[in-house]
mmCIF file of C-alpha atoms and ligand atoms in Angstrom:
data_model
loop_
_atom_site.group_PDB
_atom_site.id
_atom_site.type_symbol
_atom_site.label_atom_id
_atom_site.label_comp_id
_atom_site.label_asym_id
_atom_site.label_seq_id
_atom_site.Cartn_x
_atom_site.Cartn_y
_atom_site.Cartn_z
ATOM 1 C CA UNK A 2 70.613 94.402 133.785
ATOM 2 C CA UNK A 3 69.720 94.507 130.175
ATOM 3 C CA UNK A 4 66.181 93.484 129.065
ATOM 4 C CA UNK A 5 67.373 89.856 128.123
ATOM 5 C CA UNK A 6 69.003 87.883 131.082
ATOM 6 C CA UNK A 7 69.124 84.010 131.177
ATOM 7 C CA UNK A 8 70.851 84.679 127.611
ATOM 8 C CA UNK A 9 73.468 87.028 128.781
ATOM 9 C CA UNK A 10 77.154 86.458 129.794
ATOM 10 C CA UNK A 11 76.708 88.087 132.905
ATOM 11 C CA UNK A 12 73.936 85.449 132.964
ATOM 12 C CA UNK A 13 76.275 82.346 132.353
ATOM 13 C CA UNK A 14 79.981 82.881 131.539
ATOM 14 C CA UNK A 15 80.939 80.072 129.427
ATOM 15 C CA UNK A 16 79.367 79.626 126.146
ATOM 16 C CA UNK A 17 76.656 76.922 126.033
ATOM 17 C CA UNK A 18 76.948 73.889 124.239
ATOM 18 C CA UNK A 19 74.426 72.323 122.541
ATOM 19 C CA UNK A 20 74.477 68.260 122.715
ATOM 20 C CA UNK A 21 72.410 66.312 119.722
ATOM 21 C CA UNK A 22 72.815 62.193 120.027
ATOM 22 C CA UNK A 23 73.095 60.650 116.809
ATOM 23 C CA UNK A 24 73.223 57.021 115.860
ATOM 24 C CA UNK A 25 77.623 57.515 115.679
ATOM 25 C CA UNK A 26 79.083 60.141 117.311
ATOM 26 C CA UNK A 27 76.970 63.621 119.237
ATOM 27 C CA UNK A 28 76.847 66.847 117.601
ATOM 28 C CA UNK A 29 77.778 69.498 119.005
ATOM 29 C CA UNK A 30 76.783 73.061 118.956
ATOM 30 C CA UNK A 31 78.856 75.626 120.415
ATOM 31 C CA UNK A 32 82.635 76.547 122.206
ATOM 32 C CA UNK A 33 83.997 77.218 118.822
ATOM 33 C CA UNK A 34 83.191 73.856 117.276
ATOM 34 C CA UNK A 35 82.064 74.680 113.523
ATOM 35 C CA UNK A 36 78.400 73.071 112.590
ATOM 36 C CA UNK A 37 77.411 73.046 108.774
ATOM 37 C CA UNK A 38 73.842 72.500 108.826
ATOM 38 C CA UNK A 39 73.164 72.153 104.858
ATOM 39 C CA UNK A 40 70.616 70.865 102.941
ATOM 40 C CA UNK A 41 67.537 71.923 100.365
ATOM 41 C CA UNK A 42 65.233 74.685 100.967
ATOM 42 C CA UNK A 43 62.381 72.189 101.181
ATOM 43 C CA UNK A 44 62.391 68.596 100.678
ATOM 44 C CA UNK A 45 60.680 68.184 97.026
ATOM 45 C CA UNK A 46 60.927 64.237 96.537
ATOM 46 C CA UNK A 47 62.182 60.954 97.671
ATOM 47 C CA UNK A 48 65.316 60.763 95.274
ATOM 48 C CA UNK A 49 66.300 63.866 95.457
ATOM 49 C CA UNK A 50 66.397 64.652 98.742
ATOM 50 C CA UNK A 51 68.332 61.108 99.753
ATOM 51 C CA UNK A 52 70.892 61.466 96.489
ATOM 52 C CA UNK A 53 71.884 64.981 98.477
ATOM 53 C CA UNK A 54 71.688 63.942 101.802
ATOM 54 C CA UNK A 55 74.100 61.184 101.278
ATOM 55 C CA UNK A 56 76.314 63.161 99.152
ATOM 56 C CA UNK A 57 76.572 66.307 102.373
ATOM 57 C CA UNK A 58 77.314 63.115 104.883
ATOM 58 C CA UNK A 59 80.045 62.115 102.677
ATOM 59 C CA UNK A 60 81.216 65.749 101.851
ATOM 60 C CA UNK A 61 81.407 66.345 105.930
ATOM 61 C CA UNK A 62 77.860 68.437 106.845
ATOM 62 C CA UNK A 63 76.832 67.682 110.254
ATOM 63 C CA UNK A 64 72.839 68.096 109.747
ATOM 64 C CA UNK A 65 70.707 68.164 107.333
ATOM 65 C CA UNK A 66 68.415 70.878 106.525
ATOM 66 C CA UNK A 67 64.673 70.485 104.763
ATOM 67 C CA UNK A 68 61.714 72.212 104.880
ATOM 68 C CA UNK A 69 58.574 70.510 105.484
ATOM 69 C CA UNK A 70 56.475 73.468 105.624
ATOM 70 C CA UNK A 71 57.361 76.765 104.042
ATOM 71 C CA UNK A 72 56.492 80.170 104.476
ATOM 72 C CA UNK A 73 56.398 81.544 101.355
ATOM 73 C CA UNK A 74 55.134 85.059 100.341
ATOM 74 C CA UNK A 75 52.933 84.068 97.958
ATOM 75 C CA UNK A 76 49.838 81.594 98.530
ATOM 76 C CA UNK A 77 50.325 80.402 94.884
ATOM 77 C CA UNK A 78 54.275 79.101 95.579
ATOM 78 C CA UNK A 79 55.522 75.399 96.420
ATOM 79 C CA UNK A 80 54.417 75.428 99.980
ATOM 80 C CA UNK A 81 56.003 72.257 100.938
ATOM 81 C CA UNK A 82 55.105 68.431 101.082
ATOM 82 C CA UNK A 83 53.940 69.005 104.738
ATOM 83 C CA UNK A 84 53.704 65.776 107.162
ATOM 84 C CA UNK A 85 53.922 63.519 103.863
ATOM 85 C CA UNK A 86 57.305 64.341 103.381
ATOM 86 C CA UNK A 87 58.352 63.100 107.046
ATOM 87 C CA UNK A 88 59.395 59.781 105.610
ATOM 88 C CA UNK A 89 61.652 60.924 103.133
ATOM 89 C CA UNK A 90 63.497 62.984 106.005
ATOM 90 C CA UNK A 91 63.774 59.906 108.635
ATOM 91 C CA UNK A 92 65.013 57.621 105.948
ATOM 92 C CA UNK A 93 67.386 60.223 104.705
ATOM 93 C CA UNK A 94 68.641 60.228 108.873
ATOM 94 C CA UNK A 95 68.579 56.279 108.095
ATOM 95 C CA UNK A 96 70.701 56.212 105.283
ATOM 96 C CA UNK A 97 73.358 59.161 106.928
ATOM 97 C CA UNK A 98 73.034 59.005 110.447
ATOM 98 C CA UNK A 99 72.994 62.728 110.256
ATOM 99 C CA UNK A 100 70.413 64.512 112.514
ATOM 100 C CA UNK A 101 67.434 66.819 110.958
ATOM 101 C CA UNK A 102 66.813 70.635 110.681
ATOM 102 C CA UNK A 103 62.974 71.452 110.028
ATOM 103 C CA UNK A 104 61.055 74.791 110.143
ATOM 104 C CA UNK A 105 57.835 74.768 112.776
ATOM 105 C CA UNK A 106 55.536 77.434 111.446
ATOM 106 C CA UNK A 107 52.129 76.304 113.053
ATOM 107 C CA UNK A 108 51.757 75.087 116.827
ATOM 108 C CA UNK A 109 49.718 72.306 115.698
ATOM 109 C CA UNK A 110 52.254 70.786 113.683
ATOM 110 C CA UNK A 111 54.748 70.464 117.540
ATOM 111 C CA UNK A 112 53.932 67.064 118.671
ATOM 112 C CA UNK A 113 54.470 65.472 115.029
ATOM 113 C CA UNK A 114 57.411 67.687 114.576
ATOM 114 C CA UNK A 115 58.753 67.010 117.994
ATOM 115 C CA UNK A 116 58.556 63.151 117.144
ATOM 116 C CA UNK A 117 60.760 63.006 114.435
ATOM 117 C CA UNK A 118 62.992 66.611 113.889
ATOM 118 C CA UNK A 119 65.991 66.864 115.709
ATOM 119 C CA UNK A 120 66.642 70.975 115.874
ATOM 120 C CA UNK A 121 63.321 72.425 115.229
ATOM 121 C CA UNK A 122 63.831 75.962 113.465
ATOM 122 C CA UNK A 123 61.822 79.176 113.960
ATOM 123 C CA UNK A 124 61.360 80.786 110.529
ATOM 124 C CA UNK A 125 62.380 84.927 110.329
ATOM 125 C CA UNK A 126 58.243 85.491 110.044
ATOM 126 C CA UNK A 127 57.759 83.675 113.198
ATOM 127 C CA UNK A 128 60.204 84.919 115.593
ATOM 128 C CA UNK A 129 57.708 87.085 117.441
ATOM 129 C CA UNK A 130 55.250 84.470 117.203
ATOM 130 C CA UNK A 131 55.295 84.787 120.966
ATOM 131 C CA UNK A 132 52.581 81.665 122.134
ATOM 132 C CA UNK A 133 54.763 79.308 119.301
ATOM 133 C CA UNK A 134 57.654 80.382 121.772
ATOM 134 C CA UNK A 135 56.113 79.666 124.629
ATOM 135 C CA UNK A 136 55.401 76.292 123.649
ATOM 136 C CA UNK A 137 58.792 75.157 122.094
ATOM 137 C CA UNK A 138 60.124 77.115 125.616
ATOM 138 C CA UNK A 139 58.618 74.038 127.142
ATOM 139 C CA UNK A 140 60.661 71.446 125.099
ATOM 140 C CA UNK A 141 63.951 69.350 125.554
ATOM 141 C CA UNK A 142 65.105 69.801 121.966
ATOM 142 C CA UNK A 143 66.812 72.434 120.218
ATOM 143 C CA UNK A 144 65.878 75.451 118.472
ATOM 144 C CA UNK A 145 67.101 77.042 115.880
ATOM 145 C CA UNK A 146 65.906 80.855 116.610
ATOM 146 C CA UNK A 147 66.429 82.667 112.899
ATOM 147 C CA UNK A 148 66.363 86.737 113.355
ATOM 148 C CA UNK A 149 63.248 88.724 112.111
ATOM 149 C CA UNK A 150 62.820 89.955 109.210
ATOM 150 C CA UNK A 151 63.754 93.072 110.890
ATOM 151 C CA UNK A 152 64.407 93.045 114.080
ATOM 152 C CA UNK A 153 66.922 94.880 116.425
ATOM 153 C CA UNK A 154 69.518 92.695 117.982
ATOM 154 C CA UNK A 155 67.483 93.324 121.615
ATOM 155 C CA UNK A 156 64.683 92.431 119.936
ATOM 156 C CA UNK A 157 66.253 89.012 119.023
ATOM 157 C CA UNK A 158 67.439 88.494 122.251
ATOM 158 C CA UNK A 159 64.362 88.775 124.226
ATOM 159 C CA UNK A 160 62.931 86.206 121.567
ATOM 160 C CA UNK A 161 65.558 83.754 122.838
ATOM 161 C CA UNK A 162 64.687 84.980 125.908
ATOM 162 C CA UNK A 163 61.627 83.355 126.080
ATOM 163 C CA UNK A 164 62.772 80.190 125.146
ATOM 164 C CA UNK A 165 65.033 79.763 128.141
ATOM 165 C CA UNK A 166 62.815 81.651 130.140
ATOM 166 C CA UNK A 167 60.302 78.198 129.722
ATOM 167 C CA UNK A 168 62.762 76.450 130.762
ATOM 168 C CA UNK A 169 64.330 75.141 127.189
ATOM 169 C CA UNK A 170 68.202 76.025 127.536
ATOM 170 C CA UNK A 171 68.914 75.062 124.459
ATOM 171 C CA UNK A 172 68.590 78.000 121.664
ATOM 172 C CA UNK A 173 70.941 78.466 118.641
ATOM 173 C CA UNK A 174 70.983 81.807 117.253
ATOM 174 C CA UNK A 175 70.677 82.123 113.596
ATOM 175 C CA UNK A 176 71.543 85.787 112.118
ATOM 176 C CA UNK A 177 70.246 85.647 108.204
ATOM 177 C CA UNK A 178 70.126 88.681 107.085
ATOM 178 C CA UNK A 179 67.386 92.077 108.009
ATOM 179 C CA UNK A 180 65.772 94.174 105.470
ATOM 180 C CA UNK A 181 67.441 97.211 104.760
ATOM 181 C CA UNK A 182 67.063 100.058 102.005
ATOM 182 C CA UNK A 183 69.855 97.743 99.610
ATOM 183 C CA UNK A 184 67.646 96.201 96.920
ATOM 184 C CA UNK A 185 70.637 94.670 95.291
ATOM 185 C CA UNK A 186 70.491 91.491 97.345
ATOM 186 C CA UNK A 187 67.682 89.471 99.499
ATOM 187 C CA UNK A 188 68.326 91.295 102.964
ATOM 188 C CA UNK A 189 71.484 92.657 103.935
ATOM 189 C CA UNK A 190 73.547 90.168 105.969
ATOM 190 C CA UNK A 191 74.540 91.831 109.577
ATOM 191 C CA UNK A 192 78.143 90.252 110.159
ATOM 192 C CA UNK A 193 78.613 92.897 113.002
ATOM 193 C CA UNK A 194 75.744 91.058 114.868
ATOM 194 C CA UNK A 195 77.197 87.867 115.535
ATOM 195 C CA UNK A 196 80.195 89.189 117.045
ATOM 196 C CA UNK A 197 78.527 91.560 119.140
ATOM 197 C CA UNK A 198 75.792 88.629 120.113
ATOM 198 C CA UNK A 199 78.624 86.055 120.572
ATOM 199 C CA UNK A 200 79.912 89.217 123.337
ATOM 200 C CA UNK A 201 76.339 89.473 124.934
ATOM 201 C CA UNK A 202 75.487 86.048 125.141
ATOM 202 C CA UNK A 203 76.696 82.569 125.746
ATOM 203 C CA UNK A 204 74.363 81.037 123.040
ATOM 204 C CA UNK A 205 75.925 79.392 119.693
ATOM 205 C CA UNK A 206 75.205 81.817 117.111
ATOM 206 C CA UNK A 207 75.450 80.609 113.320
ATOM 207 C CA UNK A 208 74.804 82.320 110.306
ATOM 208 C CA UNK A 209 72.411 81.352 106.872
ATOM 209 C CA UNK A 210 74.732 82.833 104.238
ATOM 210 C CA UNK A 211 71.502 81.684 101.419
ATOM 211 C CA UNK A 212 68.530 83.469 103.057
ATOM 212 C CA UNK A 213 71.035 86.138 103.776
ATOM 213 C CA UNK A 214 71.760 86.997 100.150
ATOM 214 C CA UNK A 215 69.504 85.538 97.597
ATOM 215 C CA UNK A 216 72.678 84.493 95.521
ATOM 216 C CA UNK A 217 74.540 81.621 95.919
ATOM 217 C CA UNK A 218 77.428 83.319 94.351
ATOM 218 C CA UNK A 219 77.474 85.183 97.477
ATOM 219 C CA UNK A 220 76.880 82.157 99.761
ATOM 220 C CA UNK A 221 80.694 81.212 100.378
ATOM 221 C CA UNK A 222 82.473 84.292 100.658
ATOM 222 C CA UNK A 223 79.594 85.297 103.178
ATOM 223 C CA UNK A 224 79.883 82.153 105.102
ATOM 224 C CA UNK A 225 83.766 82.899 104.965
ATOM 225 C CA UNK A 226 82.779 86.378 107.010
ATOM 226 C CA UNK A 227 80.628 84.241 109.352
ATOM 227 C CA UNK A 228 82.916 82.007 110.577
ATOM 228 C CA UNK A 229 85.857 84.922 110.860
ATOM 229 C CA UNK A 230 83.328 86.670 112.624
ATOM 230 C CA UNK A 231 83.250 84.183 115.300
ATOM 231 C CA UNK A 232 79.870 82.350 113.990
ATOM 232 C CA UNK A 233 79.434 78.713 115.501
ATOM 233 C CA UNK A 234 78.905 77.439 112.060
ATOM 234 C CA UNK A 235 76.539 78.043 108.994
ATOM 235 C CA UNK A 236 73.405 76.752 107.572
ATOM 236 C CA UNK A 237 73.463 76.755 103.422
ATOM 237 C CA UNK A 238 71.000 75.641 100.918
ATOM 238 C CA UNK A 239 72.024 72.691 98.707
ATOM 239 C CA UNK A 240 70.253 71.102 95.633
ATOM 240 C CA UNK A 241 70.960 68.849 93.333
ATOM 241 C CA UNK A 242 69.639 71.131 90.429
ATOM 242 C CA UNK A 243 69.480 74.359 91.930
ATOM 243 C CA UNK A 244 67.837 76.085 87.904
ATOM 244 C CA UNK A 245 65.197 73.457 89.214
ATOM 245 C CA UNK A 246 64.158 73.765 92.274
ATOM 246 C CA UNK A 247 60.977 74.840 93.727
ATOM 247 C CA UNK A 248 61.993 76.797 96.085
ATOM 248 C CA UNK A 249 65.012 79.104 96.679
ATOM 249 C CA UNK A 250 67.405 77.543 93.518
ATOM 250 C CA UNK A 251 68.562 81.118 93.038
ATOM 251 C CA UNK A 252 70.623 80.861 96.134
ATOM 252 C CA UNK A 253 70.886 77.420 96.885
ATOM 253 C CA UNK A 254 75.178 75.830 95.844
ATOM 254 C CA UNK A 255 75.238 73.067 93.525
ATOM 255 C CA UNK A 256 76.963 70.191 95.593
ATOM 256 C CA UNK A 257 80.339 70.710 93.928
ATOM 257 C CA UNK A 258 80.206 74.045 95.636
ATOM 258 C CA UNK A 259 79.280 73.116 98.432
ATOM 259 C CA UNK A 260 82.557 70.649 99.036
ATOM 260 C CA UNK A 261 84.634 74.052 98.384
ATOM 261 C CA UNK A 262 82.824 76.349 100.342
ATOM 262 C CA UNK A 263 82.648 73.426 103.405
ATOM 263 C CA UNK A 264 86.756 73.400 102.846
ATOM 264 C CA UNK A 265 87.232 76.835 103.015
ATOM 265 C CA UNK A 266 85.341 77.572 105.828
ATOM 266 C CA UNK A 267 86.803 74.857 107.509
ATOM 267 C CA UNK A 268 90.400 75.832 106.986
ATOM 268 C CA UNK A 269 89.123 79.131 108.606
ATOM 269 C CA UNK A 270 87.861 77.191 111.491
ATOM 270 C CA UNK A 271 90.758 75.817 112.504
ATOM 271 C CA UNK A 272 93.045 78.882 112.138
ATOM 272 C CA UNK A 273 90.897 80.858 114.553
ATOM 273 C CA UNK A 274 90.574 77.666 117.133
ATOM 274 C CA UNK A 275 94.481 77.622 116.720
ATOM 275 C CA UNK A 276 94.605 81.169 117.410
ATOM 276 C CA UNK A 277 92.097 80.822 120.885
ATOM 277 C CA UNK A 278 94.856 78.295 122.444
HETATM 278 C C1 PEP B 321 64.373 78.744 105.450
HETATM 279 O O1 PEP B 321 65.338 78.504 106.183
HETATM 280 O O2 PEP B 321 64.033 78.004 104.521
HETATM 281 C C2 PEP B 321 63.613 80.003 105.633
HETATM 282 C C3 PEP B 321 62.363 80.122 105.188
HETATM 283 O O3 PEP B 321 64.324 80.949 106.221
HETATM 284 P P1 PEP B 321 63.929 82.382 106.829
HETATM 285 O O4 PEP B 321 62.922 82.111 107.889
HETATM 286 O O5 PEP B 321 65.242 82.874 107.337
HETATM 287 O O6 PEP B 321 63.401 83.216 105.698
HETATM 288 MN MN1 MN B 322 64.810 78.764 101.630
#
């Protein structure tokens, strides 16, 4: 037995499949089904952040992404608008129907989160925030488990581990890049990773081509790997005015390339679903 178990295929067989109502049809997570999860870095304002949201419903996203709270490295950067910006978010699900993607940095922010956020998403810097585990581990929502900054794949695992281990089956593995000697980009993205995790475990594994590179000229061809790699789908950074934004513009697609990264990857999609029958 390896050190992670209720994650493992010898675990569970079949790959899990995650299940989120929406006001049309579920999402779904998992069994080859390809989720873009796409949005800002952080939600900055009102207009903004419902001009894009309705513009990734009608390109084809499935979720949207926005950061409420960020971590940011320095004390001094654009931390977020914090609980305030929780009504631009639910009337952004309002206007698209689409459900929501936020990061959960601080254990006092769960209940409020847990109100209104439909996949709540450990951050890289918290993924061995063990008692912020243990209390999502108690939830019936999913999380979005990102990799650490550097952690081993086992490492990463027994994260997840204690997710399910509480009880909360459903985890989606998010691979984003680790920190490696390569200055040249943000982290180095581990492609190699998802399709040995998609071998070891029956958990939907996606990829976040942004945070994995730092350059959104890298984001599509990256995300293009992903999904040939056998990712479950990808989460990207969109803005409106990526030379403007206040967080994370250096890798974030305008939404023009968005629409051509969302067709390429899904072309790829289907080819490899085509192949599996
Ligand atoms: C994010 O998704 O905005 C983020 C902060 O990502 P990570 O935790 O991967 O750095
Ligand atoms: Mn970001």
């Amino acid at each position: 037995m390896k050190g992670f178990q209720l994650s493992s295929r010898e675990y569970q067989e079949n790959d899990t499949l995650i299940e989120i109502n929406t006001a049309s049809k579920p999402l779904v997570i998992g069994q080859g089904h390809c989720t873009i999860i796409a949005g800002p870095c952080a939600v900055e304002d009102r207009e903004g952040y419902l001009s894009i949201a309705s513009f990734l419903k009608e390109a084809g996203a499935h979720a949207l992404r926005g950061g409420l709270f960020k971590p940011r490295t320095s004390p001094y950067s654009f931390k977020g608008l914090g609980r305030e910006g929780m009504e631009i978010m639910l009337e952004a699900r309002q206007l698209t129907g689409l459900p929501l993607v936020s990061e959960i940095m601080d254990v006092r922010d769960l209940d409020f989160l847990y109100d209104h956020i439909d996949i709540l998403q450990v951050g890289s810097r918290n993924m061995q925030n063990y008692s912020l585990l243990q209390e999502l581990s108690r939830l019936d929502k999913p999380i979005l488990l990102k990799r650490g900054l550097s952690a081993t794949i086992e490492e990463w695992m027994l994260a997840a581990e204690y997710i399910l281990n509480g009880g909360n089956k459903q985890v989606i593995l998010c691979e984003r890049g680790i920190r490696t000697f390569e200055p040249y980009m943000r982290n180095t993205v581990d492609i190699a990773a998802v399709a040995l995790v998609k071998q070891l475990s029956h958990l939907p594994v996606i990829v976040d081509p942004s945070h994995a590179t730092g350059r959104w000229r890298m984001v599509a061809p990256v995300a293009r790997a992903a999904i040939a790699a056998g990712a479950d789908g990808v989460m990207v950074e969109v803005h409106p005015d990526p030379d403007n934004a206040l967080s994370d513009g250096k890798q974030s697609l305008t939404p023009q390339n968005f629409s051509l990264m969302y067709r390429q990857i899904m072309d790829i999609a289907a080819l490899q679903n085509a192949e599996l029958k």
